[in-house]
mmCIF file of C-alpha atoms in Angstrom:
data_model
loop_
_atom_site.group_PDB
_atom_site.id
_atom_site.type_symbol
_atom_site.label_atom_id
_atom_site.label_comp_id
_atom_site.label_asym_id
_atom_site.label_seq_id
_atom_site.Cartn_x
_atom_site.Cartn_y
_atom_site.Cartn_z
ATOM 1 C CA MET A 168 -30.821 1.058 -13.974
ATOM 2 C CA ASP A 169 -29.758 4.409 -12.400
ATOM 3 C CA GLN A 170 -26.252 4.736 -11.308
ATOM 4 C CA VAL A 171 -25.895 4.913 -7.454
ATOM 5 C CA ILE A 172 -23.713 7.669 -5.954
ATOM 6 C CA ILE A 173 -21.867 6.749 -2.765
ATOM 7 C CA PHE A 174 -20.645 9.815 -0.789
ATOM 8 C CA ALA A 175 -17.502 9.495 1.167
ATOM 9 C CA HIS A 176 -18.831 10.835 4.473
ATOM 10 C CA GLN A 177 -18.477 9.604 8.029
ATOM 11 C CA ASN A 178 -15.416 7.512 7.226
ATOM 12 C CA TYR A 179 -17.102 5.822 4.216
ATOM 13 C CA SER A 180 -20.031 4.475 6.235
ATOM 14 C CA ALA A 181 -22.169 4.368 3.017
ATOM 15 C CA LEU A 182 -19.510 2.088 1.477
ATOM 16 C CA ASP A 183 -19.755 -0.116 4.550
ATOM 17 C CA SER A 184 -23.484 -0.378 4.011
ATOM 18 C CA PHE A 185 -22.961 -1.210 0.367
ATOM 19 C CA PHE A 186 -20.659 -4.121 1.208
ATOM 20 C CA ILE A 187 -22.966 -5.483 3.879
ATOM 21 C CA SER A 188 -26.169 -5.233 1.808
ATOM 22 C CA ASN A 189 -24.473 -6.932 -1.152
ATOM 23 C CA LYS A 190 -22.776 -9.578 1.004
ATOM 24 C CA ILE A 191 -19.342 -8.752 -0.432
ATOM 25 C CA GLN A 192 -16.549 -10.998 0.892
ATOM 26 C CA LYS A 193 -13.704 -10.234 -1.519
ATOM 27 C CA VAL A 194 -12.984 -7.037 -3.429
ATOM 28 C CA PHE A 195 -10.872 -6.778 -6.596
ATOM 29 C CA LEU A 196 -9.220 -3.321 -6.232
ATOM 30 C CA VAL A 197 -7.811 -1.723 -9.339
ATOM 31 C CA HIS A 198 -5.539 1.229 -8.585
ATOM 32 C CA THR A 199 -2.201 2.909 -9.201
ATOM 33 C CA LYS A 200 0.567 3.651 -6.625
ATOM 34 C CA SER A 201 -0.891 7.073 -5.937
ATOM 35 C CA PHE A 202 -3.811 5.269 -4.242
ATOM 36 C CA LEU A 203 -1.632 4.977 -1.173
ATOM 37 C CA ASN A 204 -1.624 8.783 -0.857
ATOM 38 C CA PHE A 205 -5.369 8.943 -0.206
ATOM 39 C CA LYS A 206 -7.373 8.413 2.958
ATOM 40 C CA ILE A 207 -9.469 5.743 1.260
ATOM 41 C CA SER A 208 -6.390 3.402 1.125
ATOM 42 C CA LYS A 209 -6.525 3.175 4.935
ATOM 43 C CA TYR A 210 -10.211 2.376 4.757
ATOM 44 C CA PHE A 211 -9.563 -0.549 2.457
ATOM 45 C CA ALA A 212 -6.689 -1.722 4.622
ATOM 46 C CA SER A 213 -9.072 -1.897 7.612
ATOM 47 C CA LEU A 214 -11.843 -3.866 5.872
ATOM 48 C CA LYS A 215 -10.551 -7.312 6.763
ATOM 49 C CA GLU A 216 -10.556 -6.495 10.530
ATOM 50 C CA LYS A 217 -13.770 -4.396 10.406
ATOM 51 C CA LEU A 218 -16.070 -6.416 8.026
ATOM 52 C CA GLY A 219 -14.067 -9.558 7.243
ATOM 53 C CA ILE A 220 -13.605 -8.472 3.628
ATOM 54 C CA ASP A 221 -10.480 -9.520 1.710
ATOM 55 C CA ILE A 222 -8.820 -7.245 -0.828
ATOM 56 C CA VAL A 223 -7.074 -8.400 -3.988
ATOM 57 C CA SER A 224 -5.065 -5.482 -5.464
ATOM 58 C CA PHE A 225 -4.380 -5.184 -9.115
ATOM 59 C CA THR A 226 -1.817 -2.553 -10.101
ATOM 60 C CA ASN A 227 0.006 -3.981 -13.122
ATOM 61 C CA PHE A 228 -0.924 -1.466 -15.758
ATOM 62 C CA HIS A 229 0.266 1.897 -16.970
ATOM 63 C CA PRO A 230 -1.273 5.081 -18.414
ATOM 64 C CA ASN A 231 -2.737 4.188 -21.789
ATOM 65 C CA PRO A 232 -3.177 0.615 -20.539
ATOM 66 C CA ASP A 233 -2.413 -2.272 -22.841
ATOM 67 C CA TYR A 234 -4.503 -5.293 -23.646
ATOM 68 C CA ASP A 235 -2.171 -7.712 -21.854
ATOM 69 C CA SER A 236 -2.786 -5.892 -18.559
ATOM 70 C CA VAL A 237 -6.495 -6.360 -18.969
ATOM 71 C CA VAL A 238 -6.038 -10.083 -19.792
ATOM 72 C CA GLU A 239 -3.973 -10.448 -16.653
ATOM 73 C CA GLY A 240 -6.498 -8.639 -14.595
ATOM 74 C CA GLU A 241 -9.409 -10.703 -15.886
ATOM 75 C CA LYS A 242 -7.506 -13.907 -15.118
ATOM 76 C CA LEU A 243 -6.642 -12.802 -11.569
ATOM 77 C CA PHE A 244 -10.194 -11.789 -10.903
ATOM 78 C CA ARG A 245 -11.441 -15.283 -11.849
ATOM 79 C CA GLU A 246 -8.723 -17.146 -9.987
ATOM 80 C CA THR A 247 -9.292 -15.251 -6.763
ATOM 81 C CA ASN A 248 -13.110 -15.532 -6.880
ATOM 82 C CA CYS A 249 -13.755 -11.913 -6.098
ATOM 83 C CA ASP A 250 -17.301 -10.545 -5.668
ATOM 84 C CA CYS A 251 -16.955 -7.114 -7.151
ATOM 85 C CA ILE A 252 -14.494 -4.769 -8.853
ATOM 86 C CA ILE A 253 -13.561 -1.339 -7.464
ATOM 87 C CA ALA A 254 -11.380 1.114 -9.386
ATOM 88 C CA VAL A 255 -9.784 4.103 -7.716
ATOM 89 C CA GLY A 256 -8.041 6.529 -9.978
ATOM 90 C CA GLY A 257 -8.193 8.402 -13.290
ATOM 91 C CA GLY A 258 -9.081 7.205 -16.783
ATOM 92 C CA SER A 259 -6.522 4.372 -16.946
ATOM 93 C CA SER A 260 -7.676 2.654 -13.739
ATOM 94 C CA ILE A 261 -11.297 3.027 -14.660
ATOM 95 C CA ASP A 262 -10.763 1.764 -18.210
ATOM 96 C CA VAL A 263 -8.871 -1.317 -17.007
ATOM 97 C CA ALA A 264 -11.698 -2.140 -14.525
ATOM 98 C CA LYS A 265 -14.378 -1.630 -17.164
ATOM 99 C CA CYS A 266 -12.650 -3.991 -19.520
ATOM 100 C CA ILE A 267 -12.059 -6.627 -16.836
ATOM 101 C CA LYS A 268 -15.802 -6.704 -16.116
ATOM 102 C CA LEU A 269 -16.644 -6.558 -19.835
ATOM 103 C CA TYR A 270 -14.412 -9.436 -20.803
ATOM 104 C CA MET A 271 -15.382 -11.826 -17.969
ATOM 105 C CA GLY A 272 -16.546 -15.112 -19.277
ATOM 106 C CA LEU A 273 -15.192 -14.794 -22.786
ATOM 107 C CA ASP A 274 -12.866 -17.250 -24.568
ATOM 108 C CA ASN A 275 -9.375 -16.414 -23.450
ATOM 109 C CA ASN A 276 -7.951 -18.204 -26.455
ATOM 110 C CA LYS A 277 -9.246 -15.436 -28.689
ATOM 111 C CA LEU A 278 -8.826 -11.588 -28.535
ATOM 112 C CA PHE A 279 -11.333 -10.387 -26.096
ATOM 113 C CA PHE A 280 -12.166 -7.193 -28.064
ATOM 114 C CA GLU A 281 -13.100 -9.214 -31.071
ATOM 115 C CA GLN A 282 -15.768 -11.140 -29.196
ATOM 116 C CA VAL A 283 -19.292 -10.233 -28.263
ATOM 117 C CA PRO A 284 -19.465 -9.490 -24.530
ATOM 118 C CA ILE A 285 -21.585 -11.692 -22.335
ATOM 119 C CA PRO A 286 -23.564 -9.482 -19.815
ATOM 120 C CA ASN A 287 -22.833 -10.313 -16.154
ATOM 121 C CA ASP A 288 -24.047 -9.075 -12.765
ATOM 122 C CA ILE A 289 -20.561 -8.255 -11.383
ATOM 123 C CA LYS A 290 -20.696 -5.005 -9.494
ATOM 124 C CA LEU A 291 -18.286 -2.359 -10.781
ATOM 125 C CA ILE A 292 -17.752 0.524 -8.436
ATOM 126 C CA VAL A 293 -15.373 3.434 -9.434
ATOM 127 C CA ALA A 294 -13.947 6.304 -7.482
ATOM 128 C CA PRO A 295 -12.711 9.071 -9.911
ATOM 129 C CA THR A 296 -9.813 11.022 -8.500
ATOM 130 C CA THR A 297 -10.296 14.006 -10.844
ATOM 131 C CA ALA A 298 -13.470 15.915 -11.831
ATOM 132 C CA GLY A 299 -13.373 15.970 -15.609
ATOM 133 C CA THR A 300 -13.429 12.846 -17.781
ATOM 134 C CA GLY A 301 -16.807 11.568 -16.692
ATOM 135 C CA SER A 302 -15.442 8.080 -17.487
ATOM 136 C CA GLU A 303 -17.331 6.767 -14.436
ATOM 137 C CA ALA A 304 -20.620 7.444 -16.246
ATOM 138 C CA THR A 305 -19.899 6.195 -19.780
ATOM 139 C CA ARG A 306 -19.851 3.008 -21.748
ATOM 140 C CA TYR A 307 -16.526 3.873 -23.278
ATOM 141 C CA ALA A 308 -13.022 2.594 -22.556
ATOM 142 C CA VAL A 309 -9.666 2.709 -24.351
ATOM 143 C CA ILE A 310 -6.925 0.100 -24.284
ATOM 144 C CA TYR A 311 -3.927 -0.551 -26.593
ATOM 145 C CA TYR A 312 -3.095 -3.746 -28.475
ATOM 146 C CA LYS A 313 0.388 -3.889 -30.029
ATOM 147 C CA GLY A 314 0.492 -0.122 -29.827
ATOM 148 C CA GLU A 315 -2.848 0.365 -31.601
ATOM 149 C CA LYS A 316 -5.651 2.141 -29.832
ATOM 150 C CA GLN A 317 -8.776 -0.012 -29.257
ATOM 151 C CA SER A 318 -11.909 2.001 -28.537
ATOM 152 C CA ILE A 319 -14.232 -0.185 -26.460
ATOM 153 C CA THR A 320 -17.973 0.603 -26.279
ATOM 154 C CA HIS A 321 -20.585 -1.478 -24.408
ATOM 155 C CA ASP A 322 -23.402 -0.560 -22.026
ATOM 156 C CA THR A 323 -22.567 -3.355 -19.614
ATOM 157 C CA CYS A 324 -19.266 -1.715 -18.644
ATOM 158 C CA ILE A 325 -20.965 1.368 -17.229
ATOM 159 C CA PRO A 326 -20.178 1.332 -13.450
ATOM 160 C CA SER A 327 -23.181 0.552 -11.226
ATOM 161 C CA GLU A 328 -21.912 2.709 -8.343
ATOM 162 C CA VAL A 329 -19.669 5.804 -8.128
ATOM 163 C CA ILE A 330 -17.795 6.959 -5.058
ATOM 164 C CA PHE A 331 -17.621 10.729 -4.695
ATOM 165 C CA ASP A 332 -14.724 11.754 -2.421
ATOM 166 C CA SER A 333 -13.741 15.414 -2.388
ATOM 167 C CA ALA A 334 -10.443 14.464 -0.703
ATOM 168 C CA PHE A 335 -9.206 13.096 -4.015
ATOM 169 C CA LEU A 336 -9.196 16.653 -5.406
ATOM 170 C CA HIS A 337 -7.362 18.398 -2.563
ATOM 171 C CA THR A 338 -3.900 17.569 -3.928
ATOM 172 C CA LEU A 339 -4.618 18.216 -7.608
ATOM 173 C CA PRO A 340 -1.938 20.458 -9.191
ATOM 174 C CA ASP A 341 -3.460 23.742 -10.323
ATOM 175 C CA TYR A 342 -3.001 23.070 -14.025
ATOM 176 C CA GLN A 343 -4.729 19.651 -13.752
ATOM 177 C CA ARG A 344 -7.549 21.156 -11.614
ATOM 178 C CA LYS A 345 -8.218 23.654 -14.404
ATOM 179 C CA SER A 346 -7.857 21.325 -17.372
ATOM 180 C CA THR A 347 -10.017 18.557 -16.020
ATOM 181 C CA MET A 348 -12.812 21.082 -15.196
ATOM 182 C CA LEU A 349 -12.563 22.375 -18.768
ATOM 183 C CA ASP A 350 -12.919 18.840 -20.063
ATOM 184 C CA ALA A 351 -16.246 18.504 -18.164
ATOM 185 C CA LEU A 352 -17.439 21.859 -19.457
ATOM 186 C CA CYS A 353 -16.539 20.988 -23.028
ATOM 187 C CA HIS A 354 -18.339 17.626 -22.683
ATOM 188 C CA SER A 355 -21.455 19.486 -21.526
ATOM 189 C CA LEU A 356 -21.382 21.964 -24.390
ATOM 190 C CA GLU A 357 -20.608 19.390 -27.091
ATOM 191 C CA ALA A 358 -23.323 17.080 -25.862
ATOM 192 C CA TYR A 359 -25.847 19.893 -25.869
ATOM 193 C CA TRP A 360 -25.133 20.857 -29.558
ATOM 194 C CA SER A 361 -24.441 17.299 -30.830
ATOM 195 C CA VAL A 362 -26.699 16.032 -33.651
ATOM 196 C CA ASN A 363 -27.390 13.030 -31.311
ATOM 197 C CA SER A 364 -28.755 15.135 -28.518
ATOM 198 C CA THR A 365 -31.940 14.226 -26.834
ATOM 199 C CA ALA A 366 -34.175 15.833 -24.105
ATOM 200 C CA GLU A 367 -32.392 13.629 -21.542
ATOM 201 C CA SER A 368 -28.869 14.444 -22.664
ATOM 202 C CA LYS A 369 -29.714 18.164 -22.735
ATOM 203 C CA THR A 370 -31.013 17.981 -19.209
ATOM 204 C CA PHE A 371 -27.733 16.400 -18.077
ATOM 205 C CA SER A 372 -25.740 19.049 -20.000
ATOM 206 C CA GLU A 373 -27.745 21.942 -18.593
ATOM 207 C CA LYS A 374 -27.313 20.726 -15.036
ATOM 208 C CA ALA A 375 -23.634 20.188 -15.509
ATOM 209 C CA ILE A 376 -23.102 23.632 -17.006
ATOM 210 C CA ASN A 377 -25.012 25.306 -14.205
ATOM 211 C CA ILE A 378 -23.086 23.484 -11.533
ATOM 212 C CA ILE A 379 -19.726 24.311 -13.154
ATOM 213 C CA LEU A 380 -20.475 27.964 -13.534
ATOM 214 C CA GLU A 381 -21.892 28.225 -9.962
ATOM 215 C CA ASN A 382 -19.052 26.417 -8.314
ATOM 216 C CA LEU A 383 -16.076 27.453 -10.441
ATOM 217 C CA ASP A 384 -14.623 29.917 -7.920
ATOM 218 C CA SER A 385 -15.116 27.583 -4.952
ATOM 219 C CA TYR A 386 -13.522 24.730 -6.969
ATOM 220 C CA LEU A 387 -10.537 26.826 -7.900
ATOM 221 C CA ARG A 388 -10.134 27.688 -4.172
ATOM 222 C CA ASN A 389 -10.012 23.959 -3.480
ATOM 223 C CA GLU A 390 -13.016 24.147 -1.141
ATOM 224 C CA GLU A 391 -14.953 20.994 -0.228
ATOM 225 C CA LYS A 392 -18.258 22.250 -1.556
ATOM 226 C CA GLY A 393 -16.672 23.224 -4.919
ATOM 227 C CA ASN A 394 -14.864 19.932 -5.182
ATOM 228 C CA TYR A 395 -17.952 17.830 -4.464
ATOM 229 C CA ASN A 396 -20.032 19.769 -6.889
ATOM 230 C CA MET A 397 -17.422 19.557 -9.594
ATOM 231 C CA LEU A 398 -17.387 15.767 -9.211
ATOM 232 C CA MET A 399 -21.142 15.809 -9.700
ATOM 233 C CA ALA A 400 -20.917 18.081 -12.745
ATOM 234 C CA ALA A 401 -18.299 15.887 -14.397
ATOM 235 C CA ASN A 402 -20.538 12.857 -13.786
ATOM 236 C CA LEU A 403 -23.550 14.608 -15.345
ATOM 237 C CA ALA A 404 -21.454 15.695 -18.336
ATOM 238 C CA GLY A 405 -20.295 12.118 -18.694
ATOM 239 C CA LYS A 406 -23.913 10.927 -18.788
ATOM 240 C CA ALA A 407 -24.586 13.455 -21.547
ATOM 241 C CA ILE A 408 -21.642 12.333 -23.588
ATOM 242 C CA ASN A 409 -22.639 8.708 -23.038
ATOM 243 C CA ILE A 410 -25.782 9.464 -25.013
ATOM 244 C CA THR A 411 -24.453 11.799 -27.672
ATOM 245 C CA GLN A 412 -20.686 11.228 -28.020
ATOM 246 C CA THR A 413 -18.383 14.153 -28.535
ATOM 247 C CA THR A 414 -18.249 16.437 -31.542
ATOM 248 C CA ALA A 415 -15.654 18.435 -33.494
ATOM 249 C CA GLY A 416 -14.169 20.057 -30.381
ATOM 250 C CA HIS A 417 -12.873 16.829 -29.041
ATOM 251 C CA ALA A 418 -12.065 15.441 -32.551
ATOM 252 C CA MET A 419 -9.801 18.329 -33.169
ATOM 253 C CA CYS A 420 -8.068 18.357 -29.706
ATOM 254 C CA TYR A 421 -6.375 14.955 -29.655
ATOM 255 C CA LYS A 422 -3.494 15.801 -32.013
ATOM 256 C CA LEU A 423 -2.985 19.136 -30.279
ATOM 257 C CA THR A 424 -2.430 17.318 -27.037
ATOM 258 C CA SER A 425 0.240 15.041 -28.367
ATOM 259 C CA MET A 426 1.948 17.642 -30.609
ATOM 260 C CA TYR A 427 2.108 20.519 -28.103
ATOM 261 C CA GLY A 428 2.255 18.624 -24.797
ATOM 262 C CA ILE A 429 -0.850 20.142 -23.267
ATOM 263 C CA ALA A 430 -3.543 18.478 -21.198
ATOM 264 C CA HIS A 431 -6.621 17.014 -22.913
ATOM 265 C CA GLY A 432 -9.109 19.472 -21.306
ATOM 266 C CA HIS A 433 -6.835 22.355 -22.147
ATOM 267 C CA ALA A 434 -6.769 21.359 -25.814
ATOM 268 C CA ALA A 435 -10.489 20.658 -25.992
ATOM 269 C CA ALA A 436 -11.224 24.120 -24.569
ATOM 270 C CA LEU A 437 -8.950 25.854 -27.077
ATOM 271 C CA CYS A 438 -10.806 24.037 -29.834
ATOM 272 C CA VAL A 439 -14.316 24.781 -28.483
ATOM 273 C CA ASN A 440 -13.301 28.435 -28.046
ATOM 274 C CA LYS A 441 -12.993 28.865 -31.802
ATOM 275 C CA LEU A 442 -15.439 26.128 -32.946
ATOM 276 C CA TRP A 443 -18.441 27.619 -31.094
ATOM 277 C CA PRO A 444 -18.488 31.113 -32.698
ATOM 278 C CA PHE A 445 -17.721 29.570 -36.090
ATOM 279 C CA MET A 446 -20.710 27.308 -35.766
ATOM 280 C CA VAL A 447 -23.168 29.975 -34.675
ATOM 281 C CA ASN A 448 -22.240 32.015 -37.703
ATOM 282 C CA ASN A 449 -22.679 29.065 -40.103
ATOM 283 C CA THR A 450 -25.957 27.420 -39.099
ATOM 284 C CA GLN A 451 -26.942 27.464 -42.790
ATOM 285 C CA LYS A 452 -24.437 24.557 -43.084
ATOM 286 C CA SER A 453 -26.553 22.395 -40.797
ATOM 287 C CA ASN A 454 -25.454 18.840 -40.315
ATOM 288 C CA ASP A 455 -28.417 18.174 -37.981
ATOM 289 C CA ALA A 456 -31.586 16.614 -39.447
ATOM 290 C CA ARG A 457 -33.577 19.040 -37.296
ATOM 291 C CA GLY A 458 -32.342 21.898 -39.586
ATOM 292 C CA LYS A 459 -31.075 25.465 -39.355
ATOM 293 C CA GLU A 460 -34.016 26.839 -37.379
ATOM 294 C CA TYR A 461 -33.493 24.190 -34.715
ATOM 295 C CA LEU A 462 -29.811 25.047 -34.512
ATOM 296 C CA ASP A 463 -30.466 28.756 -34.163
ATOM 297 C CA ASN A 464 -32.899 28.071 -31.365
ATOM 298 C CA MET A 465 -30.638 25.556 -29.714
ATOM 299 C CA PHE A 466 -27.650 27.999 -29.635
ATOM 300 C CA SER A 467 -30.001 30.622 -28.138
ATOM 301 C CA GLN A 468 -31.144 28.167 -25.456
ATOM 302 C CA LEU A 469 -27.504 27.332 -24.735
ATOM 303 C CA ALA A 470 -26.674 31.027 -24.316
ATOM 304 C CA GLN A 471 -29.523 31.303 -21.722
ATOM 305 C CA ILE A 472 -28.073 28.314 -19.845
ATOM 306 C CA MET A 473 -24.724 30.116 -19.787
ATOM 307 C CA GLY A 474 -26.531 33.080 -18.184
ATOM 308 C CA CYS A 475 -26.213 35.230 -21.290
ATOM 309 C CA LYS A 476 -28.649 37.422 -23.278
ATOM 310 C CA SER A 477 -27.240 36.554 -26.691
ATOM 311 C CA VAL A 478 -25.376 33.794 -28.504
ATOM 312 C CA LYS A 479 -22.370 36.046 -29.062
ATOM 313 C CA GLU A 480 -22.254 36.914 -25.367
ATOM 314 C CA ALA A 481 -22.137 33.217 -24.517
ATOM 315 C CA THR A 482 -19.153 32.570 -26.773
ATOM 316 C CA VAL A 483 -17.444 35.677 -25.289
ATOM 317 C CA LYS A 484 -18.165 34.347 -21.746
ATOM 318 C CA PHE A 485 -16.521 31.043 -22.581
ATOM 319 C CA SER A 486 -13.446 32.926 -23.834
ATOM 320 C CA SER A 487 -13.378 34.982 -20.628
ATOM 321 C CA ILE A 488 -13.340 31.801 -18.521
ATOM 322 C CA LEU A 489 -10.181 30.712 -20.407
ATOM 323 C CA GLN A 490 -8.668 34.111 -19.840
ATOM 324 C CA LYS A 491 -9.530 33.998 -16.138
ATOM 325 C CA LEU A 492 -7.917 30.550 -15.856
ATOM 326 C CA ASN A 493 -4.864 31.876 -17.686
ATOM 327 C CA ILE A 494 -5.075 29.132 -20.297
ATOM 328 C CA GLU A 495 -2.082 29.293 -22.515
ATOM 329 C CA ILE A 496 -2.382 29.447 -26.314
ATOM 330 C CA PRO A 497 0.511 27.596 -27.853
ATOM 331 C CA ASN A 498 2.619 29.083 -30.660
ATOM 332 C CA VAL A 499 2.618 26.958 -33.779
ATOM 333 C CA LYS A 500 6.047 25.247 -34.025
ATOM 334 C CA ASN A 501 6.047 24.674 -37.705
ATOM 335 C CA VAL A 502 3.772 25.766 -40.604
ATOM 336 C CA ASP A 503 3.579 22.062 -41.611
ATOM 337 C CA ASP A 504 1.797 21.433 -38.274
ATOM 338 C CA PHE A 505 -1.426 22.707 -39.728
ATOM 339 C CA ASP A 506 -1.386 20.044 -42.493
ATOM 340 C CA MET A 507 -0.789 17.316 -39.864
ATOM 341 C CA LEU A 508 -3.556 18.667 -37.628
ATOM 342 C CA LYS A 509 -6.249 18.938 -40.288
ATOM 343 C CA ILE A 510 -5.769 15.377 -41.437
ATOM 344 C CA SER A 511 -5.792 14.023 -37.865
ATOM 345 C CA VAL A 512 -9.493 14.765 -37.196
ATOM 346 C CA ASN A 513 -11.648 11.656 -36.573
ATOM 347 C CA PRO A 514 -14.422 11.711 -39.265
ATOM 348 C CA VAL A 515 -16.822 9.879 -36.999
ATOM 349 C CA ARG A 516 -16.782 12.613 -34.427
ATOM 350 C CA ILE A 517 -17.114 15.196 -37.209
ATOM 351 C CA LYS A 518 -20.374 13.426 -38.206
ATOM 352 C CA ASN A 519 -21.736 14.242 -34.724
ATOM 353 C CA ASN A 520 -21.059 17.944 -35.200
ATOM 354 C CA PRO A 521 -24.090 20.178 -35.883
ATOM 355 C CA ILE A 522 -22.322 22.154 -38.563
ATOM 356 C CA LYS A 523 -20.687 20.506 -41.588
ATOM 357 C CA LEU A 524 -17.010 21.090 -41.552
ATOM 358 C CA THR A 525 -14.772 20.874 -44.623
ATOM 359 C CA GLU A 526 -11.082 20.238 -44.448
ATOM 360 C CA GLU A 527 -10.585 23.887 -45.276
ATOM 361 C CA ASP A 528 -12.875 24.916 -42.359
ATOM 362 C CA ILE A 529 -10.783 22.684 -40.073
ATOM 363 C CA ASN A 530 -7.671 24.301 -41.342
ATOM 364 C CA ILE A 531 -8.969 27.811 -40.740
ATOM 365 C CA LEU A 532 -10.004 26.836 -37.219
ATOM 366 C CA TYR A 533 -6.582 25.425 -36.379
ATOM 367 C CA HIS A 534 -5.037 28.706 -37.614
ATOM 368 C CA GLN A 535 -7.254 30.526 -35.154
ATOM 369 C CA ILE A 536 -6.651 28.092 -32.268
ATOM 370 C CA LEU A 537 -2.828 28.306 -32.365
ATOM 371 C CA ARG A 538 -0.775 31.490 -32.229
ATOM 372 C CA ASN A 539 0.822 31.777 -35.741
ATOM 373 C CA LYS A 540 4.241 33.230 -35.287
ATOM 374 C CA ASN A 541 4.277 33.857 -39.108
#
């Protein structure tokens, strides 16, 4: 079933229609404290008087949410007999909401993530407050159990409806605005060249790339048109990644984020910036069953999507975007960092990469990604 987009026009009248048509009486609202800074908070506060709808708020979770928070949320949802789940926020709010829906009806005497989910028809609506992760369009979520990351994957946790509200982006700090957009762009590129790409995923990627490039300046100026279109691009990129998963660009960026204190999208873009030209120069090392000729053609097609006449021009254009955004390249702190970085790469995501990468290749790339003061 296709995901339904609800636009936040005319004081959320489309959301009113959704509640009425689905006979919603009680909403389970997952959000952080920042929710109160948005206009939509007043909308939900008025629902009881306007439509007779009760709101049950759930806020007891933190960034990188833990398993116990999800258990508490699932219990509260059941005990309050809510009709649907709505998450307003970034990745943490959306991941918590996804897991609450996913774990509904399971045995609470056992670890939820070790059980097979039971599909349910609970409506899950999410309102992303940044344009980047595409989490609202994917089957993926992350929670932590006793400090260990648990990657959750299941089709039934894909939200059925998404609320697009450009007002969420009006107060984004400049750095977050840039880095989240770069995350969406990297998702689009990696999905396009992934070994798991399909005609459908490529269509999503192409649309997302075109929207990002066409609306970049408007988005950076914080205009409503640019903001709305960037929300759409991030959603399309999320749909592409939902099919293909990410590749080496993302696999290599996670440790950079934690070691150098930079945003996820920032780190991903730095990695893609060096990975892309490396791959186009090494298509003879194809990791894609479709072979070297397919990869050469694919990279040419990707260049055309980027509005470029050659593959090299496309990689240069990506670099020029980073320069335009004034994206900082960190200085390596310690020569031993390279050893830590190269062993941090997730081998599963490397398997999705179209070019085979050895540990030495990864080491070379990290030396190009960071400024080496030595």
